[in-house]
Every structure is written in C-alpha cells, then in structure tokens.
PDB file of C-alpha atoms in Angstrom:
ATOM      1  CA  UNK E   7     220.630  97.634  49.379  1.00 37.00           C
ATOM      2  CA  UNK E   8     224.183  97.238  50.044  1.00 38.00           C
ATOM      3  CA  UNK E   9     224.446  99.132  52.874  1.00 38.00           C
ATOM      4  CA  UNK E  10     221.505  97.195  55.016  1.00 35.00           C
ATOM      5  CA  UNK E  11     223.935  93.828  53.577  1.00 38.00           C
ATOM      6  CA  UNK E  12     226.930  95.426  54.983  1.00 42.00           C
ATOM      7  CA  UNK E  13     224.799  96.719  58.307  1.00 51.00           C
ATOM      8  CA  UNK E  14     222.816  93.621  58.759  1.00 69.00           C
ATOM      9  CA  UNK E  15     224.031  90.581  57.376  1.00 75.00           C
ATOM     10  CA  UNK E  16     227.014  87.971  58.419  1.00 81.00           C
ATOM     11  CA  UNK E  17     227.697  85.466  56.259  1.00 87.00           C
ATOM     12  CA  UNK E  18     228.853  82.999  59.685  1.00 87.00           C
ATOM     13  CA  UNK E  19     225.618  84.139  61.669  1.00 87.00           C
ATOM     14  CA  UNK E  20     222.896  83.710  59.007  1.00 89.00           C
ATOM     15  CA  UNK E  21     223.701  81.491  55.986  1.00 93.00           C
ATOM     16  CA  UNK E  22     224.788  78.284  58.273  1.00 94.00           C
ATOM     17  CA  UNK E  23     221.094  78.505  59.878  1.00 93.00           C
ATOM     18  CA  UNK E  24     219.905  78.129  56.367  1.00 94.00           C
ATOM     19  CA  UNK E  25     221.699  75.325  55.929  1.00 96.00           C
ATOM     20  CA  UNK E  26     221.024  72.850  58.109  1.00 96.00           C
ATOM     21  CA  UNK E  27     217.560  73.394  57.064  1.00 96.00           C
ATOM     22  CA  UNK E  28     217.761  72.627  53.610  1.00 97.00           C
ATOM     23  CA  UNK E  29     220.165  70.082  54.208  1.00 97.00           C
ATOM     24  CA  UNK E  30     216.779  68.844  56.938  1.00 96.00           C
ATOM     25  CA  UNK E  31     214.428  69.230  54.256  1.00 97.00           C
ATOM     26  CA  UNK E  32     216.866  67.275  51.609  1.00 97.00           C
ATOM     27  CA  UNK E  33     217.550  64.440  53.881  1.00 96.00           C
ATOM     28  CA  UNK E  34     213.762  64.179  54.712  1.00 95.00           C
ATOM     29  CA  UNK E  35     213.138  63.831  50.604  1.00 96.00           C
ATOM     30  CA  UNK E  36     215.789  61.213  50.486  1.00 96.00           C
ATOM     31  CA  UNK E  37     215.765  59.410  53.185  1.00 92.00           C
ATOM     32  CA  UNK E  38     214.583  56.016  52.345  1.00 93.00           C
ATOM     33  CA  UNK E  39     218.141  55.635  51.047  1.00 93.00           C
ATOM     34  CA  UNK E  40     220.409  57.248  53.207  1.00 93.00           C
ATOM     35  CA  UNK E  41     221.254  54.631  56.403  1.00 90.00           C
ATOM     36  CA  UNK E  42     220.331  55.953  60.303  1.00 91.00           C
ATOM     37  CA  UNK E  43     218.363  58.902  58.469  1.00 93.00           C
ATOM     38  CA  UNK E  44     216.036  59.267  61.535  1.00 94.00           C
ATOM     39  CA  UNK E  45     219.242  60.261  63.638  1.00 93.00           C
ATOM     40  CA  UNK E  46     220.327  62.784  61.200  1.00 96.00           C
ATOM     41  CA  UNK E  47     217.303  64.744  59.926  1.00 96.00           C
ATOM     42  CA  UNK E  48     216.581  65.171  64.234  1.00 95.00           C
ATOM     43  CA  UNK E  49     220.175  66.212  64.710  1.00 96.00           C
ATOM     44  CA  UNK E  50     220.362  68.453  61.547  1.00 96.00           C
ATOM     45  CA  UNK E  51     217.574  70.321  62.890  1.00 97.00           C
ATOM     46  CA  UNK E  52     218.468  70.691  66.869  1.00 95.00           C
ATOM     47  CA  UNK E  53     222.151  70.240  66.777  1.00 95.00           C
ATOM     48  CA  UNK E  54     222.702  71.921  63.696  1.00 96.00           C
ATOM     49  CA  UNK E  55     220.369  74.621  63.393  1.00 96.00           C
ATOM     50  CA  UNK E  56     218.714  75.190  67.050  1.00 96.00           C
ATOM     51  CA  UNK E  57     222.641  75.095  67.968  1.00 96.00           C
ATOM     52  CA  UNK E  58     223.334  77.732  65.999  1.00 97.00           C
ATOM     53  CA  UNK E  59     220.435  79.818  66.923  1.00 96.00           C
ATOM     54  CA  UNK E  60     220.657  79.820  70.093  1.00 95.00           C
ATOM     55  CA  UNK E  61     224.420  80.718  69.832  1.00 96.00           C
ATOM     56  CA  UNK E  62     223.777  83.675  67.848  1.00 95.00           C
ATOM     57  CA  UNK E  63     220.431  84.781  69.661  1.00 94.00           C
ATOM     58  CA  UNK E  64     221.347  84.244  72.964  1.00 96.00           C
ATOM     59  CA  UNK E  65     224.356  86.413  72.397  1.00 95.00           C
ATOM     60  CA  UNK E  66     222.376  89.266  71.051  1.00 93.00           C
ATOM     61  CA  UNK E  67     219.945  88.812  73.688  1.00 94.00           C
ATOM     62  CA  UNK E  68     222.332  89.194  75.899  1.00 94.00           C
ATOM     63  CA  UNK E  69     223.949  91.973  74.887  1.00 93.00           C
ATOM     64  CA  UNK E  70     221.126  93.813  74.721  1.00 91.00           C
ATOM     65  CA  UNK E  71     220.059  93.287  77.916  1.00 92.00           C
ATOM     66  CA  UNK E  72     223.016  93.788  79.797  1.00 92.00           C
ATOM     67  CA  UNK E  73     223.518  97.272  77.256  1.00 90.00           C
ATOM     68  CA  UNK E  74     227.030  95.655  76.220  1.00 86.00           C
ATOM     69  CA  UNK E  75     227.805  96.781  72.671  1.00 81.00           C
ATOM     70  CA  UNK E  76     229.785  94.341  70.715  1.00 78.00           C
ATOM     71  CA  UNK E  77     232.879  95.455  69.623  1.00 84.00           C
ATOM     72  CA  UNK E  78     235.218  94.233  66.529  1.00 88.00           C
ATOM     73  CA  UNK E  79     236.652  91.933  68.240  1.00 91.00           C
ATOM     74  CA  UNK E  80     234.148  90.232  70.315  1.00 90.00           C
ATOM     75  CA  UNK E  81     232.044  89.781  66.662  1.00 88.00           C
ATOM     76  CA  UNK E  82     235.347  88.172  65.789  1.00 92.00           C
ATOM     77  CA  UNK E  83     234.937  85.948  68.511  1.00 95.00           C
ATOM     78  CA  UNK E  84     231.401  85.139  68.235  1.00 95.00           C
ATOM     79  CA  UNK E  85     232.328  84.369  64.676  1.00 95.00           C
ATOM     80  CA  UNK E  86     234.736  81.708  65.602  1.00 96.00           C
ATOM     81  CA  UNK E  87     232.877  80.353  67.878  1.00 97.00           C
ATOM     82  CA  UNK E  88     229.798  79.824  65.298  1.00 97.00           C
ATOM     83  CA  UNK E  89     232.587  78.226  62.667  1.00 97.00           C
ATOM     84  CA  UNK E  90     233.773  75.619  65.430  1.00 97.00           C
ATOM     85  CA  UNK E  91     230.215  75.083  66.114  1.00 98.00           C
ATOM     86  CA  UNK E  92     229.065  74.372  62.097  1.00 97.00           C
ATOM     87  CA  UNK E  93     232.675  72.131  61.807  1.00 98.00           C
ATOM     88  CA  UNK E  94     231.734  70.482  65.048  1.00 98.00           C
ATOM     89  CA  UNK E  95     228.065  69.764  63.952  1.00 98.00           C
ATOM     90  CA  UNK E  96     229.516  68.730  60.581  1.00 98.00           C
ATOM     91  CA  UNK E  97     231.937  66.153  62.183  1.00 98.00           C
ATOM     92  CA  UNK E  98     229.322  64.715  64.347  1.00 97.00           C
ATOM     93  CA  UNK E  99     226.810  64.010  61.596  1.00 97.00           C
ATOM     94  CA  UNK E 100     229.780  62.230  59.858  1.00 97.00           C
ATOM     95  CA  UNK E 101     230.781  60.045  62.834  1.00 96.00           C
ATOM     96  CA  UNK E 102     227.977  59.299  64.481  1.00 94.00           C
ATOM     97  CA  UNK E 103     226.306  57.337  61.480  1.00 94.00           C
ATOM     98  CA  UNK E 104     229.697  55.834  60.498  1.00 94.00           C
ATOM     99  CA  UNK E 105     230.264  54.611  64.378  1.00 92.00           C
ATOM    100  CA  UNK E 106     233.282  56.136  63.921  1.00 94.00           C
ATOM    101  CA  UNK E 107     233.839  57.028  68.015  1.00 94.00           C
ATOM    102  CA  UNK E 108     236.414  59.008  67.561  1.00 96.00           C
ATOM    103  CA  UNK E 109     235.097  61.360  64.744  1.00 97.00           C
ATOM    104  CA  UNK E 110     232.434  61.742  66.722  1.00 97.00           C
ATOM    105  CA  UNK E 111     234.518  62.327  70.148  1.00 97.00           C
ATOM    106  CA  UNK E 112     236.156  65.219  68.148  1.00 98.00           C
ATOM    107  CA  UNK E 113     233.069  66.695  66.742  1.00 98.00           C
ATOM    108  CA  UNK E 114     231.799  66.605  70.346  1.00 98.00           C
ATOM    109  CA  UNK E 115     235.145  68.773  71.336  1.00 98.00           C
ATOM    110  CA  UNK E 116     234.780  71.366  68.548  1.00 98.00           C
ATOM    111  CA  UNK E 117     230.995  71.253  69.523  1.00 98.00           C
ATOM    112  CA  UNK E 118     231.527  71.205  73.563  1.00 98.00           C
ATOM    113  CA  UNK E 119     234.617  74.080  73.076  1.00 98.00           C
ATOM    114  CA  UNK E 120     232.435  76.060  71.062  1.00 98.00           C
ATOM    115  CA  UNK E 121     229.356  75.923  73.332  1.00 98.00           C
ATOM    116  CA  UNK E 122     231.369  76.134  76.120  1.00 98.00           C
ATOM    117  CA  UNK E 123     233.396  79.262  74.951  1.00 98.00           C
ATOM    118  CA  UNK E 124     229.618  80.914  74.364  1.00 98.00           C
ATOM    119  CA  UNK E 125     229.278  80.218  78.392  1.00 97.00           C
ATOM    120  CA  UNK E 126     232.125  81.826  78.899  1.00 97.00           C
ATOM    121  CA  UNK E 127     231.939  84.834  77.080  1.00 96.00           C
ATOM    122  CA  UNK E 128     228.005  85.790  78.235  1.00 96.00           C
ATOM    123  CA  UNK E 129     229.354  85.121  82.236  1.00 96.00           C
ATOM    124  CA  UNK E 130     232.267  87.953  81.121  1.00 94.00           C
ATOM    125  CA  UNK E 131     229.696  90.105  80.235  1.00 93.00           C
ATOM    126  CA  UNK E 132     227.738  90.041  82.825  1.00 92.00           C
ATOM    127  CA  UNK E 133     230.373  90.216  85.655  1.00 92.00           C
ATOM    128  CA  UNK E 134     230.990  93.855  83.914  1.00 89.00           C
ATOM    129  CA  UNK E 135     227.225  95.213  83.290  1.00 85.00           C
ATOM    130  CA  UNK E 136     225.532  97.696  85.268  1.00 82.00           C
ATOM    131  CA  UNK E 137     222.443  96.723  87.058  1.00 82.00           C
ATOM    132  CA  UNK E 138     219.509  95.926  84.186  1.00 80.00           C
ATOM    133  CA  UNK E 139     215.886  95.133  84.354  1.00 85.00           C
ATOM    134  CA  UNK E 140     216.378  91.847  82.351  1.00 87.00           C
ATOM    135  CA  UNK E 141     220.002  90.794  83.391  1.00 90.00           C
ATOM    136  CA  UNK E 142     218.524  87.166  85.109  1.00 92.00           C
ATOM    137  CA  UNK E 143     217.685  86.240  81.554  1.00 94.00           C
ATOM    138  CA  UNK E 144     221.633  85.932  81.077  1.00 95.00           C
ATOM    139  CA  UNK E 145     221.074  83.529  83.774  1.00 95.00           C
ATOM    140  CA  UNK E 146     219.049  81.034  82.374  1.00 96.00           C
ATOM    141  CA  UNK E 147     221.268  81.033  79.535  1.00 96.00           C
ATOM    142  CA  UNK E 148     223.834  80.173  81.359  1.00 97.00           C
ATOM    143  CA  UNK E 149     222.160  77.011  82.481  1.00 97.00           C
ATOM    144  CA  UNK E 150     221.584  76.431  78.964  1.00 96.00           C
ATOM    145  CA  UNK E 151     225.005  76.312  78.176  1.00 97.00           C
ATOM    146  CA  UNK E 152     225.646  73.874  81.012  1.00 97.00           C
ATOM    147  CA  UNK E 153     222.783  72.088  79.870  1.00 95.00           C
ATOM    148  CA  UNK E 154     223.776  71.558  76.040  1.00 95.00           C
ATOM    149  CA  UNK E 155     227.646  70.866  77.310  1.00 96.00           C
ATOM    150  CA  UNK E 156     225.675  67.706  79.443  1.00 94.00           C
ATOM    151  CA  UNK E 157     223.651  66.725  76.756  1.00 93.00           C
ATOM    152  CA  UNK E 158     227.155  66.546  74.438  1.00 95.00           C
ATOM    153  CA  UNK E 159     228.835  64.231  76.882  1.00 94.00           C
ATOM    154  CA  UNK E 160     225.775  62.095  77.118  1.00 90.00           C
ATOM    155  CA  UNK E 161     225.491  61.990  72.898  1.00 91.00           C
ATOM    156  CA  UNK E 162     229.322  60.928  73.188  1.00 93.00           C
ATOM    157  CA  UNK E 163     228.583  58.432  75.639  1.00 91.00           C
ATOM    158  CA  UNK E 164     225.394  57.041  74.131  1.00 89.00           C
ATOM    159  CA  UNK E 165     227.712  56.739  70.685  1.00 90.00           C
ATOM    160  CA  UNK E 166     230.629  54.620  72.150  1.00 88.00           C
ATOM    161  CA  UNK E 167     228.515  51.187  71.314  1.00 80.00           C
ATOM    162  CA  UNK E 168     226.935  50.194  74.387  1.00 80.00           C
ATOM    163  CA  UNK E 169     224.509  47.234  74.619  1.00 80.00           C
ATOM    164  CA  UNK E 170     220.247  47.497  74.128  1.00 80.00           C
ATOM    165  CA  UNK E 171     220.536  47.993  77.895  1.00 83.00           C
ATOM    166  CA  UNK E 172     223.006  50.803  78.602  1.00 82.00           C
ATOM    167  CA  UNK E 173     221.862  52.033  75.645  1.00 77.00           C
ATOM    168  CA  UNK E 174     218.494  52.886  76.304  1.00 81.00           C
ATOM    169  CA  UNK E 175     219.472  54.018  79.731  1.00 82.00           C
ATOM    170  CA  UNK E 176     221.889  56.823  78.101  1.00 79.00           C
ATOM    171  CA  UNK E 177     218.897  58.034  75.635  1.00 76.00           C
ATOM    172  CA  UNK E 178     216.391  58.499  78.969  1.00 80.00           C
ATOM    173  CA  UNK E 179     219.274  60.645  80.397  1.00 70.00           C
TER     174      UNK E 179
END
C-alpha cells in the first residue's frame, strides 16, 4: 500500500480535484443562503476543478505523447503551477461575489500566470520531442491554453461592474 501512495499519488495533483467538488456539492446543499450561489457552484466546478484537470491531464497527456519523461524538477514545476492555480481559483471565488475588483483582478493573475506558465511549459516540450504519432494533440492544447487565458480576461472584464448592457455583451463573448 505505501509504495503505490508513494508511486502514484500527489497530494497537489489529486486532493485539490476533490475539493472543489465537495466544496460543489456543499454549496449546492446550502445554497438558498449563501448570496450569488449560482456563480459559484458553476465556477467551483469549471474553474476550480475542470481547471485543475485539465492542468494536470493535459500535462500527462502530453508527456506521454511526445515520450518526455518528467523529471524532479519539472514535477516541481507542475506542482507550483497547480498551487497558483487552487490560490488563484480560491481568490476569485472570494472576489468575484464580494465585487471586490481587485481581489478578483489578482486571482485572475495567479489564475492567468498559472495557466499561462502550463502553455509555456507543453510548447518547451514539444520544440524538443522527436517526431510522434500523436504530437498535434499538444497542439490543440495549446489553443486551450490561449483559450482559458481569453476567457480569464473576459471574467475580469465582465466583473469590473459594467451596466445590464455591456454586461450581457461580455457574458456572450
């Protein structure tokens, strides 16, 4: 037993995934009381734990694909990059429902670095892999990256206070 813990379990890749899910399935118990509770059971569930997911799976994915063993250091880094993601996520849920613009503008940083760090790292790995089968896959995560580091800046912007107008324009993009 404690040597498939040691082989196959990280505390920073699998408990935080957990989580936001039972924090999902509290909120959703409770949430007659709890103000803007819509807002945060969605985002507790895609920018907490889909977040995280796809950071850790898309990075796995990836180096599988591309045959690029993690060493001790980049699991270091991925690591890191899943704590600024949770502390990101955390300081997002805190300041969007408080209107609190810039506790959310941070979170969005921490969030947006983290994210954008992920990007970084799965482009460095495949500039340096060998031809593979699979390597477009790395690709289209890629574009996901980009895609999530949008969708931050248009959260950030929707969350500055605009009127009904503007508003609903931000939410369609």
């Amino acid at each position: 037993m404690t040597r498939f813990l040691a082989r196959g379990t990280s505390i920073w890749r699998d408990l935080p995934l957990v989580l936001w899910f039972v924090a999902a399935i509290v909120l959703s118990v409770i949430h007659r009381w709890v103000p803007d509770a819509d807002w945060l059971m969605l985002h507790l569930v895609l920018l907490g734990a889909a977040s995280h997911a796809i950071l850790v799976w898309s990075y796995h994915f990836a180096q599988t694909v591309l045959r690029s063993p993690g060493d001790e250091a980049s699991n270091r880094r991925q690591i890191v990059r899943l704590v600024l993601l949770a502390a990101g996520t955390a300081v997002v849920l805190v300041g969007v429902p408080t209107t609190w613009w810039p506790v959310t503008l941070a979170g969005a940083l921490l969030v947006g670095g983290a994210v954008a760090w992920h990007g970084i790292e799965l482009w460095r790995m495949l500039r340096r892999a060998l031809p593979a089968r699979f390597k477009i896959t790395v690709h289209y995560y890629l574009a996901a990256a980009g895609f999530l580091l949008l969708g931050i800046t248009l959260g950030v912007i929707t969350a500055w206070g605009w009127d009904d107008t503007w508003h609903g324009r931000l939410l369609v993009g």
